[in-house]
């Protein structure tokens, strides 16, 4: 079956621009997670959705970062006024529910800020 | 704050060898621990998930163990093959009703030489 799909796979933009990253979870997965992976920082948790609500936003690094999920499916991560330190691979994962179910990851969006 | 450490950072073995990857964590109040592999330029592939009440999980040539009291998990790979070459990551999820956060180690990069 189809896995987690992320788009775009690569994004290059100028400093100060806004970007939107999209994640299509596995069908039927109610839990959705965003992570960021950058050199020297490892993999960092950003935000978690259960359905359309986000009970854990503790990893968002600043108020320039926001995310939403509609219809309990697709999620978008928005970064406003991008900075060079936002350059990273943004990974999305989904799982059947919050309970003890494995997370399945997409291939990520590689974001480069010039 | 949960900290996850993986040792060694890199490992090179000849094909056919059995090997063990280590993961240690500082907070034993975990919900589950998950092992992943990551191939270059790709997302994470789930290998095994161990719930906090379990001691080990097996899938094919892989066996993962969990010792909460000592804050350790191991991933055992039997009869290694060149296709096993990848970075292996462990991720720990704390026991918290609304916490979606998983804390990742920095990974062990495995090279299996033909």
PDB file of C-alpha atoms in Angstrom, chain B residues 15-19 37 48 57-64 75-85 88 110 112:
ATOM      1  CA  UNK B  15      29.730  -9.947   5.539  1.00  0.00           C
ATOM      2  CA  UNK B  16      28.344 -12.829   7.571  1.00  0.00           C
ATOM      3  CA  UNK B  17      29.260 -11.483  10.975  1.00  0.00           C
ATOM      4  CA  UNK B  18      26.759 -11.159  13.794  1.00  0.00           C
ATOM      5  CA  UNK B  19      26.716  -7.719  15.393  1.00  0.00           C
ATOM      6  CA  UNK B  37      17.186   2.197   9.576  1.00  0.00           C
ATOM      7  CA  UNK B  48      11.092  -3.098  15.435  1.00  0.00           C
ATOM      8  CA  UNK B  57      11.076  -8.315  19.672  1.00  0.00           C
ATOM      9  CA  UNK B  58      12.250 -10.328  16.692  1.00  0.00           C
ATOM     10  CA  UNK B  59      11.870  -9.915  12.959  1.00  0.00           C
ATOM     11  CA  UNK B  60      13.822 -12.176  10.653  1.00  0.00           C
ATOM     12  CA  UNK B  61      17.536 -11.695  11.316  1.00  0.00           C
ATOM     13  CA  UNK B  62      16.873  -8.819  13.717  1.00  0.00           C
ATOM     14  CA  UNK B  63      16.357  -9.060  17.456  1.00  0.00           C
ATOM     15  CA  UNK B  64      15.873  -6.057  19.709  1.00  0.00           C
ATOM     16  CA  UNK B  75      19.704  -4.418  18.219  1.00  0.00           C
ATOM     17  CA  UNK B  76      21.224  -7.733  17.214  1.00  0.00           C
ATOM     18  CA  UNK B  77      21.739  -8.409  13.502  1.00  0.00           C
ATOM     19  CA  UNK B  78      22.532 -11.988  12.577  1.00  0.00           C
ATOM     20  CA  UNK B  79      24.541 -13.035   9.527  1.00  0.00           C
ATOM     21  CA  UNK B  80      25.024  -9.475   8.274  1.00  0.00           C
ATOM     22  CA  UNK B  81      24.737  -8.722   4.545  1.00  0.00           C
ATOM     23  CA  UNK B  82      25.956  -5.765   2.441  1.00  0.00           C
ATOM     24  CA  UNK B  83      22.294  -4.717   2.091  1.00  0.00           C
ATOM     25  CA  UNK B  84      22.234  -4.108   5.838  1.00  0.00           C
ATOM     26  CA  UNK B  85      24.564  -1.146   5.351  1.00  0.00           C
ATOM     27  CA  UNK B  88      20.458   2.648  12.480  1.00  0.00           C
ATOM     28  CA  UNK B 110      26.878   0.358   9.702  1.00  0.00           C
ATOM     29  CA  UNK B 112      28.946  -4.458   5.832  1.00  0.00           C
TER      30      UNK B 112
END
